[in-house]
Coordinates of C-alpha atoms in Angstrom, one line a residue:
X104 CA 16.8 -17.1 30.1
X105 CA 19.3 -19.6 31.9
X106 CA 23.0 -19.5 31.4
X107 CA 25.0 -21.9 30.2
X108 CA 26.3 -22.8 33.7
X109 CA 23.0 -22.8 35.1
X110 CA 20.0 -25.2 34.4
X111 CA 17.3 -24.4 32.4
X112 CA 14.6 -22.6 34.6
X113 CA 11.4 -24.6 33.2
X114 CA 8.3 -23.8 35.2
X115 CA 10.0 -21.4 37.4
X116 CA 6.8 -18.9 38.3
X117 CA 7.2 -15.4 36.8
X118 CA 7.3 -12.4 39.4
X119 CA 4.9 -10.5 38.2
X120 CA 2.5 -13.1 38.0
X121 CA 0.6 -11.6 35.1
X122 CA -1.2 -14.2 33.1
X123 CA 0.4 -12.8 29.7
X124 CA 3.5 -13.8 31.1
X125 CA 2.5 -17.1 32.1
X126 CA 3.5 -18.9 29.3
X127 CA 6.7 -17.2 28.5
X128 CA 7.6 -18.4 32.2
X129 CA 7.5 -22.5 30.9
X130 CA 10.6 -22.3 29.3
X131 CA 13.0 -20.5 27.2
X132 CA 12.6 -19.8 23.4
X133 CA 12.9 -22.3 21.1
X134 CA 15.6 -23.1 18.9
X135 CA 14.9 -21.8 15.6
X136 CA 16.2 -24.8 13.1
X137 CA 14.5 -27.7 15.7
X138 CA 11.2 -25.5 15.8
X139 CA 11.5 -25.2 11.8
X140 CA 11.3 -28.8 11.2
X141 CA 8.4 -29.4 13.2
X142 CA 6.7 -26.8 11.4
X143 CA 7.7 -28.1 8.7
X144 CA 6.6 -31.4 9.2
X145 CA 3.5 -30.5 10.5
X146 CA 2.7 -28.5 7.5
X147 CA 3.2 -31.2 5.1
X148 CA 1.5 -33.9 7.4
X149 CA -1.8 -31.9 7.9
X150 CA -1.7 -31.0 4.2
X151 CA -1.1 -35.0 3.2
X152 CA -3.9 -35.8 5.6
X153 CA -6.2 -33.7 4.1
X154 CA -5.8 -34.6 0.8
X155 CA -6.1 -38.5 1.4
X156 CA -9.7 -37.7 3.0
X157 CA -10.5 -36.1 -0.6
X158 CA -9.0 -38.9 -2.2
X159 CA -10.8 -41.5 0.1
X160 CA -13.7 -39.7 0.0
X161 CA -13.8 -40.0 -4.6
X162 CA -12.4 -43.6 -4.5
X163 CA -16.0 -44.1 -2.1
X164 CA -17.9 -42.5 -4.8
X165 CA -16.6 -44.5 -7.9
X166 CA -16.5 -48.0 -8.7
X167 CA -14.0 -49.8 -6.5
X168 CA -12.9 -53.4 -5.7
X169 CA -12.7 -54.2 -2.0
X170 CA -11.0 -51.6 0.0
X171 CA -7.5 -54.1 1.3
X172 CA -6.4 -54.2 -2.6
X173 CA -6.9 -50.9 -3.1
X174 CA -5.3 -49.1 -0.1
X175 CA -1.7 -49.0 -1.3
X176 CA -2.9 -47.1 -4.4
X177 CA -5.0 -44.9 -2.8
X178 CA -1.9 -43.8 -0.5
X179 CA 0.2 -43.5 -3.4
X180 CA -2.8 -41.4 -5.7
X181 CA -3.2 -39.3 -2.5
X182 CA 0.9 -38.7 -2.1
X183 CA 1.2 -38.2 -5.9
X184 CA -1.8 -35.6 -5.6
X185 CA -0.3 -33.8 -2.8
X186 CA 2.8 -33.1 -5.1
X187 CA 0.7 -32.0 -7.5
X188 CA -0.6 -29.2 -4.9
X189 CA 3.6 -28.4 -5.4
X190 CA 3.4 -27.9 -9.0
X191 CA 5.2 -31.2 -9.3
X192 CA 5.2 -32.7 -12.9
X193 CA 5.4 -36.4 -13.4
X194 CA 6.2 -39.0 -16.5
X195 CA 3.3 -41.9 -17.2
X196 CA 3.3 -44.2 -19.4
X197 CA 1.3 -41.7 -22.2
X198 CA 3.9 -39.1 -21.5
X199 CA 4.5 -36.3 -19.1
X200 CA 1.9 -34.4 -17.0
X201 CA 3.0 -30.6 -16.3
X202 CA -0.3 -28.9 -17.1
X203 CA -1.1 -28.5 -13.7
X204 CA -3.8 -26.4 -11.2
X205 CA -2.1 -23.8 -9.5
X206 CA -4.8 -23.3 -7.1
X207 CA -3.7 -25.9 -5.4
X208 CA -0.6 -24.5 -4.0
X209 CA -3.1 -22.6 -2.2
X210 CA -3.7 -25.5 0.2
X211 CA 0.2 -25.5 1.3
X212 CA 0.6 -22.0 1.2
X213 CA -1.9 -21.4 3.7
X214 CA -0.5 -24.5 5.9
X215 CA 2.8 -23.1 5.6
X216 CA 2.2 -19.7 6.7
X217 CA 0.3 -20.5 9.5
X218 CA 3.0 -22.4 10.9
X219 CA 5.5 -19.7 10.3
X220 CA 3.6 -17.7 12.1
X221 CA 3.9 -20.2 14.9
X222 CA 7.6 -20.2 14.7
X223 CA 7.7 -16.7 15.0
X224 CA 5.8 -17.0 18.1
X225 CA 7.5 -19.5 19.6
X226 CA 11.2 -18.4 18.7
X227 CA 13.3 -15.3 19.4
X228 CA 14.2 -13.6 16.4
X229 CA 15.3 -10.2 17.2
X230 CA 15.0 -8.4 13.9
X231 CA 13.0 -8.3 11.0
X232 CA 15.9 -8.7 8.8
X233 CA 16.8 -12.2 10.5
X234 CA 13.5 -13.4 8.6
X235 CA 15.1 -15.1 6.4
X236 CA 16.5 -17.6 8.9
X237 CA 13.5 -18.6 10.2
X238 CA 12.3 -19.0 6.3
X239 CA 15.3 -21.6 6.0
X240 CA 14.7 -23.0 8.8
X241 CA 11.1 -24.4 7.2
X242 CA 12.2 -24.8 3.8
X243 CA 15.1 -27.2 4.3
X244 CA 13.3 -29.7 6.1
X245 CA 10.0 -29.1 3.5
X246 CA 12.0 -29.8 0.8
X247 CA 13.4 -33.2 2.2
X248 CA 9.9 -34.2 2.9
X249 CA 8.9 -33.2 -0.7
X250 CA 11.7 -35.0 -1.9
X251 CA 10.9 -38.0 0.0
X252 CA 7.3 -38.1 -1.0
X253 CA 8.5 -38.1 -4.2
X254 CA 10.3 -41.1 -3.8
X255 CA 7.7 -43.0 -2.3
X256 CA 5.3 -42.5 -5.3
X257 CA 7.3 -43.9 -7.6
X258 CA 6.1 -46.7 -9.6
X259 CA 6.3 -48.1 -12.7
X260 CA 3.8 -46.5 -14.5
X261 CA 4.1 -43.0 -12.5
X262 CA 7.3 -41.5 -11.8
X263 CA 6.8 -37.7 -9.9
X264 CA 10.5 -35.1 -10.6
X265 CA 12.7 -35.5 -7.9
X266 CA 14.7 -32.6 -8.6
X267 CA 11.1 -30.6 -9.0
X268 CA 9.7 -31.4 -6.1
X269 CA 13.1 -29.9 -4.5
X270 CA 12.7 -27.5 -6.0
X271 CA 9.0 -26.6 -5.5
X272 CA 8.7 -27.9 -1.8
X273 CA 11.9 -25.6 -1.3
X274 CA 10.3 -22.4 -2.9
X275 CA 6.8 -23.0 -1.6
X276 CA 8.1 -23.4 2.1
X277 CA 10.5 -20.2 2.2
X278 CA 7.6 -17.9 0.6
X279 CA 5.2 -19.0 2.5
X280 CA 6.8 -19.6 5.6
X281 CA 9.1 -16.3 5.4
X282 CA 5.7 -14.6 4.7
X283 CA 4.5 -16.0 7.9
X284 CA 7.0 -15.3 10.0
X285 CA 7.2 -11.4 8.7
X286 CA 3.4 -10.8 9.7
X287 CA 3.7 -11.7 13.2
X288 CA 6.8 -10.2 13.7
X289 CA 5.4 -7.1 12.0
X290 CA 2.5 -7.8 14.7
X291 CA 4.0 -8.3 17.6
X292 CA 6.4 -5.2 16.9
X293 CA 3.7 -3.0 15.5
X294 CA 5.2 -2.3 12.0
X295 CA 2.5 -1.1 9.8
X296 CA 3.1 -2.5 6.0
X297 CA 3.3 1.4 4.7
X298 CA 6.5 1.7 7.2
X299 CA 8.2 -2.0 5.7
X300 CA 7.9 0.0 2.3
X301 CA 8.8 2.8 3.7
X302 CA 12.2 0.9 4.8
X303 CA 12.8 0.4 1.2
X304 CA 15.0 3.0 -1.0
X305 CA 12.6 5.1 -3.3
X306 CA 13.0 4.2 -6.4
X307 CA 12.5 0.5 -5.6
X308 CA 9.5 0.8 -3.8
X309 CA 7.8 2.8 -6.7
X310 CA 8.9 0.2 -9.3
X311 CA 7.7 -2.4 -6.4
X312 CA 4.3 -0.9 -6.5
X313 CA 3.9 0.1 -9.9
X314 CA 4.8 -3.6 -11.0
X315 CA 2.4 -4.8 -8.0
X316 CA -0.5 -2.4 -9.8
X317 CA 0.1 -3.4 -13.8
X318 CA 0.2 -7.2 -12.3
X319 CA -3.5 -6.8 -10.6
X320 CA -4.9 -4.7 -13.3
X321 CA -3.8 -7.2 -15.7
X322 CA -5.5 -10.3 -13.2
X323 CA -8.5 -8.6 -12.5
X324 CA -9.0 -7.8 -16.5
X325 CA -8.6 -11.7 -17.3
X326 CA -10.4 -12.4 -14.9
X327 CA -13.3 -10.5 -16.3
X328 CA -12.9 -11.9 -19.6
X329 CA -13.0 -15.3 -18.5
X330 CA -15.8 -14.9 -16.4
X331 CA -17.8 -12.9 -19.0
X332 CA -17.0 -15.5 -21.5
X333 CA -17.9 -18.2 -19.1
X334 CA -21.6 -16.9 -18.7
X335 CA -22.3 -16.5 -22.4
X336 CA -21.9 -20.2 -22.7
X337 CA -23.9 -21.0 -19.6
X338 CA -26.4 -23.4 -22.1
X339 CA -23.1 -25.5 -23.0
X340 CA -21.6 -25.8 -19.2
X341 CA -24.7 -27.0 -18.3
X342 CA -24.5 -29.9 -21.1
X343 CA -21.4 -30.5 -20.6
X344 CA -21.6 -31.3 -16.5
X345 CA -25.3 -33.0 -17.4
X346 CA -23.4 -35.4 -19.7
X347 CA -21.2 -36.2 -17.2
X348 CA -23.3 -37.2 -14.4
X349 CA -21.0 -37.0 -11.7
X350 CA -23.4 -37.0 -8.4
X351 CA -23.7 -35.1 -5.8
X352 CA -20.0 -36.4 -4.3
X353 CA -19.0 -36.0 -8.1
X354 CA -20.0 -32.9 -8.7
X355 CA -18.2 -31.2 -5.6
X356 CA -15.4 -32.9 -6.8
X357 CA -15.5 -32.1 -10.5
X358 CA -16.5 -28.5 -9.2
X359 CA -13.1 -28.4 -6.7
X360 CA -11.0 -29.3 -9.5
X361 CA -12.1 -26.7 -12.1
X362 CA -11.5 -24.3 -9.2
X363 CA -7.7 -25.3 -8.7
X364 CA -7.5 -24.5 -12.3
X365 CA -9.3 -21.1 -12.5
X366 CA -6.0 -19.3 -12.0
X367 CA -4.6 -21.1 -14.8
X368 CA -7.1 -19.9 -17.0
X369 CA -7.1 -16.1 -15.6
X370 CA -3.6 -16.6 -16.8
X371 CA -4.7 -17.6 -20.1
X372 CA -7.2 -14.9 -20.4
X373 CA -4.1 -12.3 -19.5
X374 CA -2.0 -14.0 -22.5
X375 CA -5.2 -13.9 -24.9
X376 CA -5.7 -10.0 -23.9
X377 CA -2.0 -9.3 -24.1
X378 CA -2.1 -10.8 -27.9
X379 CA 0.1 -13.7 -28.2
X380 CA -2.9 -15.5 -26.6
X381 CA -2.6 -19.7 -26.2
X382 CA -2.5 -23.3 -27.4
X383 CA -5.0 -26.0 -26.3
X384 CA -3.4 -29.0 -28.5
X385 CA -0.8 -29.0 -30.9
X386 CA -1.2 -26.4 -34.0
X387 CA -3.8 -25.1 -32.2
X388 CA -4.5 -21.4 -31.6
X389 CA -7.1 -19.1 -29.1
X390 CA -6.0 -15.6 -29.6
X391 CA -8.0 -11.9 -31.2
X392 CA -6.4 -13.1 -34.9
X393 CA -8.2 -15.8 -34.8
X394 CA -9.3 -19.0 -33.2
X395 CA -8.5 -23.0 -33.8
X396 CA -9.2 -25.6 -31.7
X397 CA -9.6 -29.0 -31.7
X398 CA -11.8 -31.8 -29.9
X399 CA -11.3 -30.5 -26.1
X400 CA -12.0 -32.8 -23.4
X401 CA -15.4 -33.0 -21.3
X402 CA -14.5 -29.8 -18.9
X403 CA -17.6 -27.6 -18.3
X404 CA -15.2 -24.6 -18.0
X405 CA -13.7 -24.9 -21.4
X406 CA -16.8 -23.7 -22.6
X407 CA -15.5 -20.5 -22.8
X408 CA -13.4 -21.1 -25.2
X409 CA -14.3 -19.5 -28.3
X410 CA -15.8 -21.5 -31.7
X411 CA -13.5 -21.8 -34.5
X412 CA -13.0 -18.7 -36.8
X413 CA -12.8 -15.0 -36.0
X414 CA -12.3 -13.8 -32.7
X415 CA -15.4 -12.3 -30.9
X416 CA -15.7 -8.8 -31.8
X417 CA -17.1 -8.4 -27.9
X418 CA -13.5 -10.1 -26.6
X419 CA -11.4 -7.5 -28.5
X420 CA -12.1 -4.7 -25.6
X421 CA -9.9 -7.0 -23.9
X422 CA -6.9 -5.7 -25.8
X423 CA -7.4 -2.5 -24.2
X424 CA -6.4 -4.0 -21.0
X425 CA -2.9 -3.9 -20.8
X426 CA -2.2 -0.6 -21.9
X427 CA -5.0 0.3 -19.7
X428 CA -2.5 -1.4 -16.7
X429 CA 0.5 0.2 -17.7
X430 CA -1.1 3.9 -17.6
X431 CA -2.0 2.6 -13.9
X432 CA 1.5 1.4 -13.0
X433 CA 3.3 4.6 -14.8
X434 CA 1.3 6.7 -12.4
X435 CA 2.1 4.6 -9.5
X436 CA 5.5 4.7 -10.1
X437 CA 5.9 8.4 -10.9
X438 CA 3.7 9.4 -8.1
X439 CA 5.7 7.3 -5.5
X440 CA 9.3 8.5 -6.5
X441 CA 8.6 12.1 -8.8
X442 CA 11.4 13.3 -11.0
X443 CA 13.1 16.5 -11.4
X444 CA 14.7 15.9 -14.8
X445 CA 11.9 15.1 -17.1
X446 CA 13.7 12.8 -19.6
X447 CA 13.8 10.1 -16.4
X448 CA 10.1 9.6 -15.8
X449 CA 9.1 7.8 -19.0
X450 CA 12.5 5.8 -18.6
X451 CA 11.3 4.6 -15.2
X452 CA 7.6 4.1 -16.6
X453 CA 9.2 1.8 -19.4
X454 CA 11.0 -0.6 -16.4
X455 CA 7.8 -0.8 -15.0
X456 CA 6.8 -2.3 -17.8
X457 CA 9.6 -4.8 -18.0
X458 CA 9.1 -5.9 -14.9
X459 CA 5.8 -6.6 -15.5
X460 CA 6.5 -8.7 -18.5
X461 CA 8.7 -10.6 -16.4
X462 CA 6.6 -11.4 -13.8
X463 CA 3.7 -12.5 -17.3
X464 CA 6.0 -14.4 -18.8
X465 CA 6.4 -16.3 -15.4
X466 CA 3.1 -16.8 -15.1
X467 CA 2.4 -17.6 -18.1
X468 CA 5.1 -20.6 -17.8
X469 CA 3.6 -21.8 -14.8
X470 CA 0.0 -22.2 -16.3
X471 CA 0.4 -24.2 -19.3
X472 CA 2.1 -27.4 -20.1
X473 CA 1.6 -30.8 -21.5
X474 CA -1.1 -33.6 -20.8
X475 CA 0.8 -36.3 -22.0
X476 CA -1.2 -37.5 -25.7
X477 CA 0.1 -36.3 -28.5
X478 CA -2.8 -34.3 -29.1
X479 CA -2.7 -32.6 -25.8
X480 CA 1.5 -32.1 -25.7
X481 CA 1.0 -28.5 -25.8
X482 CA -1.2 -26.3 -23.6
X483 CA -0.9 -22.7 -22.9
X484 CA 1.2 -19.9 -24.0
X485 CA 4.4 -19.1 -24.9
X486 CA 6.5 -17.5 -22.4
X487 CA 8.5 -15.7 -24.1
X488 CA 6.3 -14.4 -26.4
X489 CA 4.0 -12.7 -23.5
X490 CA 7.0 -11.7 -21.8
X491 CA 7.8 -9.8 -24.9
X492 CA 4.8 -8.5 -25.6
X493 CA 3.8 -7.0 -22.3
X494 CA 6.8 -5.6 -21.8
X495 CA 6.5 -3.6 -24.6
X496 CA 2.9 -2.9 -24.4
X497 CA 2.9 -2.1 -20.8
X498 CA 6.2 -0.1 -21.0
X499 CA 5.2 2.0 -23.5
X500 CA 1.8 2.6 -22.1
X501 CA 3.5 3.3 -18.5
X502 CA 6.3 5.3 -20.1
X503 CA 3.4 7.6 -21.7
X504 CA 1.9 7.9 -18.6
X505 CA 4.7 8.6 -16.1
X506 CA 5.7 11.5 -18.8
X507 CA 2.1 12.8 -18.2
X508 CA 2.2 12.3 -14.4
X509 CA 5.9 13.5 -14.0
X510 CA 4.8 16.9 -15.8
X511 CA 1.5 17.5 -14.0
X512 CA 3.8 17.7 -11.2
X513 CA 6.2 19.7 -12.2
X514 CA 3.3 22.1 -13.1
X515 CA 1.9 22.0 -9.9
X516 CA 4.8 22.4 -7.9
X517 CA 6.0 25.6 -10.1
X518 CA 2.6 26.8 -9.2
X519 CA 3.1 26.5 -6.1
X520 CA 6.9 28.2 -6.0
X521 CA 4.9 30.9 -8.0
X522 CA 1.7 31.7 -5.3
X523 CA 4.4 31.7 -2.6
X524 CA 6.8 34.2 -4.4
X525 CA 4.0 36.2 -5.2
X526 CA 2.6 35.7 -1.5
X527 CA 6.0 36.4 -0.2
X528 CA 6.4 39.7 -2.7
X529 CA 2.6 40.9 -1.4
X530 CA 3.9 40.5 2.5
X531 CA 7.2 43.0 1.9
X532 CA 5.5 45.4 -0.5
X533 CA 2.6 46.0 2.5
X534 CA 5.3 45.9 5.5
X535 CA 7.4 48.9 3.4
X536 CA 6.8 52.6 3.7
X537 CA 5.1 54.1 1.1
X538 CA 5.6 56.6 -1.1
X539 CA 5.0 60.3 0.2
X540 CA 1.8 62.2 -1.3
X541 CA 3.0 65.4 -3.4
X542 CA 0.5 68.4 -3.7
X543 CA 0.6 70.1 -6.8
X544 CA -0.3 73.8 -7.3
X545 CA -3.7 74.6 -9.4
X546 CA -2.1 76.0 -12.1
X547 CA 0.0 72.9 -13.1
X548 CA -1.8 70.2 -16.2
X549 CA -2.3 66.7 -14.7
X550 CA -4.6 64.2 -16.5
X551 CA -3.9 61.5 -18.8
X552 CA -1.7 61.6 -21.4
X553 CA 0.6 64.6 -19.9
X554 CA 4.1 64.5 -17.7
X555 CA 3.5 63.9 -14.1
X556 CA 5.5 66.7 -12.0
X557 CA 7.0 65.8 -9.0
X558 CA 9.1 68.2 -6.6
X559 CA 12.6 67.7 -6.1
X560 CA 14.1 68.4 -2.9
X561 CA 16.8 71.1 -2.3
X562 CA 20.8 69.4 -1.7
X563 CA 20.6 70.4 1.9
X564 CA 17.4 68.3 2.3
X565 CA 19.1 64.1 3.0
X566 CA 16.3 61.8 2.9
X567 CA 15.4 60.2 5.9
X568 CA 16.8 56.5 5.8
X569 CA 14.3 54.1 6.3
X570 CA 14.7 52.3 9.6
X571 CA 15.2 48.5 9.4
X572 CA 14.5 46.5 12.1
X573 CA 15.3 43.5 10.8
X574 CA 19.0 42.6 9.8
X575 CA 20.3 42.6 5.7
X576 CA 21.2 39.3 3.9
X577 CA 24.5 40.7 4.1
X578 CA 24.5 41.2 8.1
X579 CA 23.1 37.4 7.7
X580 CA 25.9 36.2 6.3
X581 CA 28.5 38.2 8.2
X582 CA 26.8 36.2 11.5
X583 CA 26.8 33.0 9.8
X584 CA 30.6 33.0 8.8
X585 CA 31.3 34.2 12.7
X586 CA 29.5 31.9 14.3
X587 CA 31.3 29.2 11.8
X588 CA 34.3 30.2 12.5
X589 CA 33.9 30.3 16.5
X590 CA 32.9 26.2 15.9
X591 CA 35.7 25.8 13.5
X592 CA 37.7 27.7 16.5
X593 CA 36.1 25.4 19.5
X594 CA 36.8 22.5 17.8
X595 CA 40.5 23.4 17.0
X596 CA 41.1 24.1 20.4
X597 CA 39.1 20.8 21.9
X598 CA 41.2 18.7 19.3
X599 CA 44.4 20.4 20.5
X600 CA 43.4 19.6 24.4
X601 CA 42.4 16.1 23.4
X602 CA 46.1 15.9 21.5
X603 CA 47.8 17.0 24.7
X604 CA 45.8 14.7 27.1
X605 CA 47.2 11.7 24.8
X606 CA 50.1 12.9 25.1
X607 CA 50.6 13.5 28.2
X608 CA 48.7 9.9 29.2
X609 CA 51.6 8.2 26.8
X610 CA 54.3 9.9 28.6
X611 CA 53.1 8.7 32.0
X612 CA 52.2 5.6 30.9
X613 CA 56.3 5.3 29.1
X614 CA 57.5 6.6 32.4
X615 CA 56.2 4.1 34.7
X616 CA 57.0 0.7 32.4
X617 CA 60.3 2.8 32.6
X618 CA 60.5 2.5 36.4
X619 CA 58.7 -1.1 36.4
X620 CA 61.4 -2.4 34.0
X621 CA 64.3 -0.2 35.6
X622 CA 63.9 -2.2 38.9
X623 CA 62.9 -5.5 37.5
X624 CA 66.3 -5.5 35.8
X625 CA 69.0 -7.5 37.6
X626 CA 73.0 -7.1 37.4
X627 CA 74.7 -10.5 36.8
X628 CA 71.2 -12.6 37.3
X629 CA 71.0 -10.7 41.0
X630 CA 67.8 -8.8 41.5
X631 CA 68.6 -4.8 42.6
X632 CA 67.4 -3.6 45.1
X633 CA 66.5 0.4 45.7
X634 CA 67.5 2.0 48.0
X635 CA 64.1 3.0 49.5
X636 CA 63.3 -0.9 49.7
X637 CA 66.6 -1.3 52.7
X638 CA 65.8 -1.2 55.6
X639 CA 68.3 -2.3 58.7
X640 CA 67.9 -3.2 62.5
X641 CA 70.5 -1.7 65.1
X642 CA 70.7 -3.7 68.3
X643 CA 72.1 -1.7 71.8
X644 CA 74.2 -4.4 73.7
X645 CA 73.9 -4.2 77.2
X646 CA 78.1 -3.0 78.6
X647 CA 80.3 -5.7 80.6
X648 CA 80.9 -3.6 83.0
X649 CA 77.8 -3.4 84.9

């Protein structure tokens, strides 16, 4: 580190010559928001760059014209696809586009946190707290770029959301990023994840994780149910994807695409488990009442959608699901934070639940949207309505199960309390004397059922009193209160000491401004002059006479 009257020591050798600390001895850390651009732009310009090799590489496999008349909208195709990776809607000429594959945020994600990452490497950020800086630091200049992009593809006939891609580009970039950033600071400080959790307050790290666990049971169970119903229409996938022909370059393609939009349709497996289930088209309906749909278009994957008519008996095990997940994140969150008063554990278990609904109902606005016919204006679920649903669903199921957990608990732990009185009880009853043996003449009746004699001792006989080494409970407490009150006595006297050191300080301290000021002052603009401060010469003249 140089200071700032002293040039910048670049490529000054390090003294310990180490090879680890050779490249900490090039220069000093970066600055943070500089450093956050480039990643930034870097990010975006890897991620653009990989996308128009995708685009260039389906505009070689279709019919094309020659490749100078088509270059400026195969840029733009490739820009407006790369804010489609953003979740960016846009407006054409048929109507808006918003029905879009969220795998593709994937692509930025990863981009994004890898250079986060690098920006934590290369800058000094001191605490783990002070992530969020480094998160801005990426997201400002991501979101200008995003915006920019935007900008660019606009056309007449295609014209991307401004405000959206903002708005995406500015989300994306600080979760990502941020996310980055934490890992290798957690990394290069050696914080474990169970310690960052452990940072957090109980009750919010139980509702964290039980959210966290409702969420993945939730995913993994629509997941199933898409993939289950995926391979019982193998026969039509197949016809569908032999219809189309697409080639080998095609096919990849067409195969890429319907992954970007698996985890929409996970999403739309959750919503159809959940209940409210979704829309592929206007007044169209996939859910367990029942099933209408209209002409779909030539997607192998929508195979799975069901035929029209009664739901699938087989697909109503899927409405287990949810409460299955909130029995999951009611444990969770009653294992992670127990509760003494009993009432509180199903209340907890039931904002587990809401939670969870909130996080659905965000999901389930994300996944669907609009194709822009009129026939394909509405696709995917109502928000609100899964919200709704799994909240309650969950909740309740969570709230049930918390109650359960929360009073297994309690049982165990009053176990517990009860072996180690009983333990306890055991230990003091063998460490005390017992009770003397008393010999009773021949001639007196023992046996069941009759009085049990025992001598009693004559008044000049005084029972022995038990010797106790150890002291009372009483003699405990005497102890206790005098050693308190020999602290509460140290610490009067040390305050009183302390008191008379201050005061004694202020009255030195008054009595020498007192003799600075005293001789400082002056009569009638004259300076005065102690006494001690005169001083005076005497001179022996030599006599006449001699």
């Amino acid at each position: 580190m140089s200071t700032p009257a002293s040039p910048p020591d670049r490529g000054r050798p390090s003294k310990s010559g180490s090879a680890s600390a050779a490249p900490k001895a090039l220069g000093e850390p970066r600055p943070i928001y500089s450093t956050g651009g480039i990643a930034a732009a870097s990010a975006a310009g890897i991620g653009l760059a990989v996308i128009v090799t995708f685009t260039m590489v389906g505009w070689v496999a279709a019919p094309h014209d020659t490749f100078g008349e088509d270059i400026a909208d195969l840029l733009r195709s490739a820009v407006l696809a790369w804010l489609v990776g953003h979740h960016v809607s846009f407006t054409m000429l048929e109507g808006q586009i918003s029905l879009l594959p969220m795998g593709l945020v994937l692509l930025p994600g990863m981009l994004l946190y890898r250079f986060g990452r690098w920006l934590a490497r290369n800058c000094e950020i001191e605490r783990l707290r002070h992530v969020y800086r480094a998160a801005l630091a990426i997201a400002g200049p991501y979101a200008a770029i995003a915006g920019t992009l935007a900008l660019l593809a606009h056309t007449d006939s295609v014209e991307p959301s401004m405000p959206r891609a903002l708005l995406m580009g500015f989300v994306i970039a600080f979760l990502a990023g941020g996310l980055g950033v934490l890992r290798q600071l957690m990394r290069d400080k050696g914080v474990a994840a169970g310690d960052l959790l452990d940072l957090m307050p109980a009750r919010t790290r139980s509702l964290l994780v039980g959210m966290l666990v409702s969420s993945g049971t939730l995913l993994a169970g629509g997941l199933l149910l898409f993939l289950v119903a995926l391979a019982m229409s193998l026969d039509e996938v197949l016809a569908i994807t032999g219809s189309l022909a697409p080639g080998v370059i095609g096919g990849a393609l067409l195969l890429i695409v319907q992954l970007a939009y698996l985890p929409n349709a996970v999403v739309f497996a959750v919503c159809y488990a959940l209940g409210p289930g979704f829309a592929v088209g206007a007044e169209t309906l996939v859910a367990p009442t029942g099933v209408s749909v209209g002409a779909l278009p030539a997607l192998p994957m929508l195979a799975a959608l069901p035929a029209n008519g009664a739901a699938p008996v087989l697909s109503l095990a899927a409405l287990a699901v949810p409460f299955v997940a909130g029995a999951l994140g009611g444990m969770v969150t009653q294992r992670n934070a127990p509760d003494v008063v009993s009432e509180a554990a199903p209340l907890w278990g039931f904002v587990c639940g809401v939670t969870t609904g909130i996080l659905c109902a965000a999901l389930a606005g994300a996944a669907g949207g609009s194709l822009g016919t009129h026939r394909l204006a509405e696709v995917g679920p109502s928000a609100w309505q899964v919200g709704l649903v799994a909240a309650l669903e969950v909740g309740v199921a969570a709230a049930v199960a918390a109650w359960i957990a929360n009073w297994w608990y309690t049982r165990k732990q009053s176990r517990s309390v009860v072996a180690r009185r009983e333990d306890a009880k055991a230990e003091r009853s063998s460490t005390e004397p017992s009770a003397p043996v008393v010999e009773l003449p021949e001639d007196v009746p023992s046996g069941k059922g009759l009085a049990t004699v025992t001598p009693l001792r004559s008044r000049e006989e005084k029972p022995e009193a038990p010797v106790d080494t150890e002291p009372t409970i009483k003699e405990r407490r005497q102890e206790l209160k005098r050693v308190r009150k020999a602290r509460r006595a140290d610490r009067t006297t040390e305050k009183l000491a302390r008191k008379d050191a201050r005061r004694e300080l202020r009255d030195q301290r008054r009595e020498e401004k007192e003799a600075r000021s005293w001789w400082r002052r002056g009569g009638d603009g004259e300076e005065e002059i102690s006494e001690e401060e005169l001083y005076g010469i005497t001179y022996e003249a030599p006599s006449e006479d001699k």
